[in-house]
Amino acid sequence: MTGQAVCGFHPTQRVASRRQLILNHKVLLTGGAGYIGSHTAVAMLEAGLIPVLLDDFSNSDPAVLNRLKQLTGHALTCERGDVLDTQFVSDVMRRHQCSAVVHFAGLKAVGESVEQPLRYYRVNVGGLLSVLEAVQPTTCRSIVFSSSATVYGDPATVPIDETFPYAPESPYARSKLMCEDILASLAMSDPSWRVGVLRYFNPVGAHASGLIGEDPSGIPNNLMPFVSQVAVGKREKLRIFGKDYPTADGTGVRDYLHVCDLADGHVAAVKRLLSQGPGFTVNLGTGQGTSVLGVLHAFEKASGRTVAHEFVPRRPGDVAEYFANVSLAESTLGWRASRNIDDMCRDAWNWQQKNPEGYRSETASTACELHAA
Ligand code: WQD
């Protein structure tokens, strides 16, 4: 498809103060049609920023653009192409004169990364290098990077703060740490770069409208989408990996974070960098741990459905307990998660019920003429 949708977002409300600084700034979201990218695009529009999506749709569906138009009333600009195509990314930066970049694009399945390490390093590390080489000749010097709490590996204690030692245990986690190192080296070589690194814990849930949400292809690796598919009748039962962990109920504990809180964290990060704040590396979580059984019971309450399950042996590579110390994100970004596990399950179920087959039920987008590379 050719052509170029122009985002007609012109905030009518003008509010003096720092917000004035960021109004109408365009922000490039690589991987912007994905789960977290699409939710971040909505949050950015609400904050007076203009998201420019860049996606090859290898792990997302163009139909999300229809949904974003329905949700925001705006036809977002979307550039279809591969972040590894540096010339394409450079053309996009030139066309849109973006003031900041949020780099979401990448592969994120831990188990798959063990089987396909070269692909993960190529896409995750090569993709960041390509984006940075495209941005470097421009005046844009603000970049937010989507990193992961897996850089900490299996922590000696919890909660985990940003001073904890690195112990990445998969090519996926190592690729994230390599990207962080590349960004640190770049900022060291040229202090005009402002880098924000966000280490996600476990993003779950969906926008309250049920128009956008998590749409994994095939059998979900992650807990929340699997539970959701059992509740809606798409899967027979949940296999709970391990009931013998040293936790309150014997099942694994994680720091689940509502994807809309995560999106708000990205807006806070971009606002800080655009207002010339220094770079940072922060954990994005709630600071609360919830067990697998805790998620299951919360989901049953939210959905009114029984989630059939059985206990099976531990999954290799899993750790017992994993949740964040989020005080640095609060002090650095003025950000704190506001939604709890019940909100996450309510919104995840709302999305699942309204979209039993995810986005696959829709045809390609008419909301946004895609600019093919
Ligand atoms: C959560 C808990 C499982 C599925 C992963 C990635 C990590 C990050 C977030 C990118 C664990 C249990 C799960 C199932 C289960 N993604 N579980 N049955 O493993 O904490 O983190 O997603 O950054 O990189 O590793 O999330 O949702 O897979 O598992 O019992 O069918 O649910 O054992 O205790 P995880 P998860």
Coordinates of C-alpha atoms and ligand atoms in Angstrom, one line a residue:
M1 CA 0.0 0.0 0.0
T2 CA 1.3 3.5 -0.8
G3 CA 0.5 6.9 0.3
Q4 CA 0.9 8.6 3.6
A5 CA -1.6 9.2 6.2
V6 CA -1.0 12.5 8.0
C7 CA -1.8 12.6 11.7
G8 CA -4.1 15.5 12.2
F9 CA -3.6 15.8 15.8
H10 CA -3.7 19.4 16.9
P11 CA -4.4 19.7 20.6
T12 CA -7.0 22.4 21.2
Q13 CA -6.2 22.7 24.9
R14 CA -3.1 24.8 25.4
V15 CA -1.7 24.5 28.9
A16 CA 1.2 26.7 29.9
S17 CA 4.1 25.0 31.7
R18 CA 6.4 22.1 30.9
R19 CA 3.6 20.5 29.0
Q20 CA 3.9 23.3 26.6
L21 CA 7.4 22.1 25.9
I22 CA 6.2 18.8 24.5
L23 CA 3.0 19.7 22.7
N24 CA 3.1 18.7 19.0
H25 CA 6.5 17.0 19.2
K26 CA 6.5 13.9 17.0
V27 CA 7.8 10.7 18.5
L28 CA 8.9 7.7 16.4
L29 CA 7.7 4.4 17.9
T30 CA 9.5 1.5 16.3
G31 CA 7.4 -1.6 16.7
G32 CA 4.6 0.9 17.4
A33 CA 1.8 -1.4 16.1
G34 CA 2.6 -4.0 18.7
Y35 CA 1.1 -4.6 22.1
I36 CA 3.0 -2.1 24.2
G37 CA 3.6 0.3 21.2
S38 CA -0.1 0.7 20.4
H39 CA -1.0 1.4 24.0
T40 CA 1.9 3.9 24.2
A41 CA 0.6 5.6 21.1
V42 CA -2.8 6.2 22.8
A43 CA -1.1 7.6 25.9
M44 CA 1.1 9.9 23.9
L45 CA -1.8 11.4 22.0
E46 CA -3.5 12.0 25.3
A47 CA -0.4 13.8 26.5
G48 CA -0.2 16.1 23.4
L49 CA 2.6 14.2 21.7
I50 CA 2.3 12.9 18.1
P51 CA 3.2 9.3 17.7
V52 CA 4.6 8.2 14.3
L53 CA 4.4 4.4 14.1
L54 CA 7.0 2.3 12.3
D55 CA 6.3 -1.5 12.0
D56 CA 7.0 -4.4 9.7
F57 CA 3.9 -6.2 11.1
S58 CA 6.0 -9.4 11.6
N59 CA 4.5 -9.7 15.1
S60 CA 1.5 -7.3 14.9
D61 CA -1.6 -6.8 12.7
P62 CA -2.4 -3.7 10.6
A63 CA -5.9 -4.0 11.9
V64 CA -4.7 -2.4 15.1
L65 CA -4.6 0.9 13.1
N66 CA -8.3 0.7 12.6
R67 CA -8.7 0.3 16.3
L68 CA -6.4 3.2 17.1
K69 CA -8.5 5.4 14.9
Q70 CA -11.7 4.3 16.5
L71 CA -10.2 4.8 20.0
T72 CA -8.4 8.2 19.4
G73 CA -10.4 9.7 16.5
H74 CA -7.1 10.2 14.6
A75 CA -5.6 8.3 11.7
L76 CA -2.1 7.7 13.0
T77 CA 0.9 7.9 10.6
C78 CA 2.3 4.5 10.1
E79 CA 5.4 3.6 8.1
R80 CA 5.6 0.0 7.1
G81 CA 9.2 -1.4 7.0
D82 CA 12.0 -3.1 8.8
V83 CA 14.1 -1.3 11.4
L84 CA 17.1 -3.2 10.0
D85 CA 16.7 -1.2 6.8
T86 CA 18.7 1.9 7.9
Q87 CA 17.9 3.9 4.8
F88 CA 14.2 3.3 5.4
V89 CA 14.5 4.5 9.0
S90 CA 16.5 7.5 7.9
D91 CA 13.8 8.4 5.3
V92 CA 11.2 8.1 8.0
M93 CA 13.1 10.4 10.4
R94 CA 13.6 12.9 7.5
R95 CA 9.9 12.8 6.5
H96 CA 8.6 13.4 10.0
Q97 CA 11.3 15.3 11.8
C98 CA 10.8 13.3 15.0
S99 CA 12.0 14.9 18.2
A100 CA 12.4 11.6 20.1
V101 CA 12.4 7.8 19.4
V102 CA 11.0 5.0 21.5
H103 CA 12.5 1.7 20.3
F104 CA 10.1 -1.1 20.9
A105 CA 10.9 -3.2 17.8
G106 CA 12.4 -6.6 18.7
L107 CA 11.9 -10.3 19.4
K108 CA 10.9 -11.1 23.0
A109 CA 10.3 -14.8 23.5
V110 CA 12.9 -16.1 26.0
G111 CA 12.6 -19.7 25.1
E112 CA 12.7 -19.0 21.4
S113 CA 15.9 -17.0 21.9
V114 CA 17.7 -20.0 23.3
E115 CA 16.8 -22.0 20.1
Q116 CA 17.5 -19.1 17.7
P117 CA 20.3 -16.9 19.3
L118 CA 21.7 -15.5 16.0
R119 CA 18.2 -14.3 15.0
Y120 CA 17.7 -12.6 18.4
Y121 CA 21.1 -10.8 18.3
R122 CA 20.6 -9.8 14.7
V123 CA 17.1 -8.4 15.2
N124 CA 17.4 -7.0 18.7
V125 CA 21.0 -5.7 18.7
G126 CA 21.2 -5.1 14.9
G127 CA 17.9 -3.4 15.0
L128 CA 19.0 -0.9 17.6
L129 CA 22.2 -0.2 15.8
S130 CA 20.3 0.5 12.6
V131 CA 18.0 2.9 14.3
L132 CA 20.8 4.8 16.0
E133 CA 22.7 5.0 12.7
A134 CA 19.6 6.5 11.0
V135 CA 19.0 9.0 13.9
Q136 CA 22.6 10.1 14.4
P137 CA 22.7 12.5 11.4
T138 CA 19.5 14.2 12.5
T139 CA 19.0 16.7 15.4
C140 CA 17.1 14.1 17.4
R141 CA 19.0 13.1 20.5
S142 CA 16.3 11.6 22.8
I143 CA 15.8 7.9 22.8
V144 CA 13.8 5.6 25.1
F145 CA 14.7 1.9 25.0
S146 CA 12.4 -1.0 25.8
S147 CA 14.5 -3.2 28.1
S148 CA 13.6 -6.0 30.4
A149 CA 13.9 -7.1 34.0
T150 CA 15.4 -10.3 32.7
V151 CA 18.8 -8.5 32.7
Y152 CA 18.9 -9.3 36.4
G153 CA 18.5 -13.1 36.0
D154 CA 17.7 -15.0 39.2
P155 CA 18.1 -12.3 42.0
A156 CA 19.4 -13.2 45.4
T157 CA 16.7 -11.2 47.0
V158 CA 13.6 -9.2 46.1
P159 CA 12.5 -6.5 45.5
I160 CA 14.9 -5.9 42.7
D161 CA 16.4 -2.4 42.3
E162 CA 18.6 -1.0 39.5
T163 CA 21.8 -1.5 41.4
F164 CA 21.3 -5.3 41.4
P165 CA 24.0 -7.3 39.5
Y166 CA 23.3 -8.3 35.9
A167 CA 22.9 -12.0 35.3
P168 CA 21.1 -12.4 31.9
E169 CA 20.3 -16.1 31.4
S170 CA 19.1 -16.2 27.8
P171 CA 20.1 -14.7 24.5
Y172 CA 17.0 -12.5 24.7
A173 CA 18.1 -11.1 28.1
R174 CA 21.7 -10.7 26.9
S175 CA 20.6 -8.9 23.8
K176 CA 18.7 -6.4 26.0
L177 CA 21.8 -5.8 28.1
M178 CA 24.0 -5.4 25.0
C179 CA 21.6 -2.8 23.7
E180 CA 21.8 -1.0 27.1
D181 CA 25.6 -1.1 26.8
I182 CA 25.5 0.3 23.2
L183 CA 23.3 3.2 24.3
A184 CA 25.6 3.9 27.3
S185 CA 28.7 4.0 25.0
L186 CA 26.9 6.3 22.6
A187 CA 25.9 8.7 25.4
M188 CA 29.5 8.6 26.7
S189 CA 30.9 9.4 23.3
D190 CA 28.4 12.2 22.7
P191 CA 26.7 13.8 25.7
S192 CA 24.1 15.4 23.6
W193 CA 22.3 12.0 23.5
R194 CA 19.7 11.6 26.2
V195 CA 18.9 7.9 26.8
G196 CA 16.0 6.5 28.9
V197 CA 16.2 2.8 29.6
L198 CA 13.0 1.2 30.9
R199 CA 13.3 -2.3 32.4
Y200 CA 9.8 -3.9 32.2
F201 CA 8.6 -6.5 34.6
N202 CA 5.5 -8.3 33.4
P203 CA 3.2 -6.2 31.2
V204 CA -0.4 -7.5 31.1
G205 CA -4.0 -6.4 30.5
A206 CA -5.5 -4.1 27.8
H207 CA -6.9 -0.6 27.3
A208 CA -10.3 -0.4 29.2
S209 CA -12.1 0.1 25.8
G210 CA -11.3 -3.4 24.8
L211 CA -10.3 -2.1 21.4
I212 CA -6.6 -2.9 21.7
G213 CA -4.9 -5.6 23.7
E214 CA -2.4 -8.5 23.7
D215 CA -2.8 -10.7 20.7
P216 CA -0.1 -13.4 20.9
S217 CA 0.1 -15.7 17.8
G218 CA -0.1 -19.4 18.5
I219 CA 0.0 -20.9 22.0
P220 CA 0.7 -18.1 24.5
N221 CA 4.0 -18.5 26.4
N222 CA 2.9 -16.0 29.0
L223 CA 0.5 -16.6 31.9
M224 CA -2.1 -13.9 31.5
P225 CA -3.0 -14.5 27.8
F226 CA -3.1 -18.3 28.5
V227 CA -5.4 -17.9 31.5
S228 CA -7.6 -15.6 29.4
Q229 CA -7.9 -18.1 26.6
V230 CA -8.8 -20.8 29.0
A231 CA -11.5 -18.6 30.5
V232 CA -13.0 -17.8 27.0
G233 CA -12.9 -21.5 26.1
K234 CA -10.1 -21.4 23.5
R235 CA -7.8 -23.5 25.6
E236 CA -8.7 -26.5 27.7
K237 CA -6.8 -25.9 30.9
L238 CA -3.9 -23.9 32.4
R239 CA -0.8 -25.9 33.3
I240 CA 0.7 -24.3 36.4
F241 CA 4.5 -24.7 36.2
G242 CA 5.5 -25.8 39.7
K243 CA 3.7 -25.8 43.0
D244 CA 6.9 -26.3 45.1
Y245 CA 8.5 -22.9 44.9
P246 CA 9.5 -21.2 48.3
T247 CA 6.5 -18.8 48.0
A248 CA 3.3 -18.4 50.1
D249 CA 1.3 -20.8 47.9
G250 CA 4.2 -22.6 46.2
T251 CA 3.6 -21.0 42.7
G252 CA 5.8 -18.5 41.0
V253 CA 5.5 -14.8 42.0
R254 CA 5.8 -12.0 39.4
D255 CA 5.4 -8.2 39.3
Y256 CA 2.5 -7.8 36.8
L257 CA 2.1 -4.3 35.4
H258 CA -1.0 -3.0 33.6
V259 CA 0.1 -2.1 30.0
C260 CA -1.6 1.3 30.3
D261 CA 0.6 2.1 33.3
L262 CA 3.5 0.9 31.3
A263 CA 2.4 3.2 28.5
D264 CA 2.2 6.2 30.9
G265 CA 5.7 5.4 32.0
H266 CA 6.9 5.8 28.4
V267 CA 5.2 9.2 28.2
A268 CA 6.8 10.3 31.4
A269 CA 10.2 9.1 30.0
V270 CA 9.8 11.0 26.7
K271 CA 8.6 14.1 28.5
R272 CA 11.7 14.1 30.7
L273 CA 14.1 13.7 27.9
L274 CA 12.3 16.3 25.7
S275 CA 12.6 18.8 28.6
Q276 CA 16.3 18.3 28.5
G277 CA 16.4 16.0 31.5
P278 CA 19.4 13.7 31.9
G279 CA 19.2 10.1 30.9
F280 CA 18.1 7.3 33.3
T281 CA 17.7 3.6 33.7
V282 CA 14.6 2.6 35.8
N283 CA 12.5 -0.5 36.6
L284 CA 8.8 -0.3 35.6
G285 CA 6.7 -2.5 37.8
T286 CA 4.2 -2.1 40.6
G287 CA 6.5 -3.2 43.4
Q288 CA 3.9 -5.9 44.3
G289 CA 4.3 -9.6 43.6
T290 CA 1.4 -11.9 42.7
S291 CA 1.5 -15.7 42.5
V292 CA 0.2 -17.8 39.6
L293 CA -2.7 -18.9 41.8
G294 CA -3.3 -15.3 42.8
V295 CA -3.6 -14.3 39.1
L296 CA -5.8 -17.3 38.4
H297 CA -8.2 -16.4 41.3
A298 CA -8.3 -12.7 40.3
F299 CA -9.1 -13.7 36.8
E300 CA -11.9 -16.0 37.9
K301 CA -13.3 -13.1 40.0
A302 CA -13.1 -10.7 37.1
S303 CA -14.5 -13.0 34.4
G304 CA -17.0 -15.0 36.5
R305 CA -15.5 -18.1 34.8
T306 CA -13.7 -21.1 36.2
V307 CA -10.1 -21.4 35.0
A308 CA -9.4 -25.2 34.8
H309 CA -5.8 -26.0 35.7
E310 CA -3.4 -28.7 36.7
F311 CA 0.0 -28.6 38.5
V312 CA 2.9 -29.8 36.4
P313 CA 6.7 -29.7 37.0
R314 CA 8.5 -26.4 37.0
R315 CA 9.4 -24.7 33.6
P316 CA 13.2 -24.7 33.0
G317 CA 14.6 -21.2 33.5
D318 CA 11.8 -19.9 35.8
V319 CA 12.6 -18.3 39.1
A320 CA 10.5 -18.4 42.3
E321 CA 10.0 -14.7 42.9
Y322 CA 10.5 -11.6 40.9
F323 CA 9.2 -8.1 41.7
A324 CA 10.6 -4.6 41.4
N325 CA 11.7 -1.8 43.7
V326 CA 10.1 1.1 41.8
S327 CA 11.3 4.0 43.9
L328 CA 13.8 5.2 41.3
A329 CA 11.1 5.4 38.6
E330 CA 8.9 7.4 41.0
S331 CA 11.7 9.8 41.9
T332 CA 13.1 10.1 38.4
L333 CA 9.9 10.2 36.3
G334 CA 7.3 11.1 38.8
W335 CA 5.6 7.9 37.7
R336 CA 3.9 5.2 39.7
A337 CA 1.6 2.4 38.6
S338 CA -2.1 3.1 39.5
R339 CA -3.8 -0.2 38.5
N340 CA -3.9 -3.4 40.5
I341 CA -4.2 -7.0 39.6
D342 CA -8.0 -6.9 39.6
D343 CA -7.9 -4.0 37.1
M344 CA -5.4 -6.0 35.0
C345 CA -7.6 -9.1 34.9
R346 CA -10.8 -7.0 34.3
D347 CA -9.3 -5.3 31.3
A348 CA -7.6 -8.4 30.0
W349 CA -11.0 -10.3 30.1
N350 CA -12.8 -7.4 28.5
W351 CA -10.4 -7.5 25.6
Q352 CA -10.6 -11.3 25.3
Q353 CA -14.3 -11.4 25.4
K354 CA -14.6 -8.7 22.7
N355 CA -11.9 -10.2 20.6
P356 CA -11.8 -14.0 20.9
E357 CA -9.6 -14.2 17.8
G358 CA -7.6 -11.1 18.5
Y359 CA -7.2 -8.7 15.6
R360 CA -7.5 -11.6 13.1
S361 CA -11.2 -11.0 12.7
E362 CA -10.5 -7.7 10.9
T363 CA -9.4 -6.8 7.4
A364 CA -6.3 -4.7 6.8
S365 CA -6.6 -1.1 8.0
T366 CA -8.3 1.7 6.1
A367 CA -7.6 4.1 8.9
C368 CA -4.1 4.7 7.7
E369 CA -2.5 4.4 4.3
L370 CA 0.7 2.5 5.0
H371 CA 3.9 3.8 3.5
A372 CA 5.7 0.8 2.3
A373 CA 9.5 0.9 2.3
Ligands
WQD1 C1 4.7 -15.9 34.7 C2 4.5 -17.0 35.8 C3 5.4 -19.1 35.1 C4 2.6 -19.7 31.8 C5 8.3 -13.5 30.6 C6 9.6 -13.3 30.0 C7 10.2 -11.9 30.3 C8 9.1 -10.8 30.1 C9 7.8 -11.2 30.7 C10 9.9 -9.7 28.1 C11 5.7 -17.9 36.0 C12 3.9 -19.2 35.2 C13 3.3 -19.2 32.8 C14 1.9 -20.9 31.9 C15 2.5 -20.9 34.2 N1 9.0 -10.6 28.7 N2 3.2 -19.8 34.1 N3 1.8 -21.5 33.2 O1 8.4 -16.0 32.6 O2 7.9 -14.1 34.3 O3 8.5 -13.5 32.0 O4 7.4 -12.5 30.3 O5 10.6 -8.9 28.7 O6 11.2 -11.7 29.4 O7 10.5 -14.2 30.5 O8 6.3 -14.5 32.5 O9 4.0 -15.0 32.0 O10 5.7 -16.6 31.1 O11 5.2 -16.5 33.6 O12 2.4 -21.5 35.4 O13 1.2 -21.5 31.0 O14 3.4 -17.8 35.3 O15 6.0 -20.3 35.7 O16 5.8 -18.2 37.3 P1 7.8 -14.6 32.9 P2 5.3 -15.7 32.2

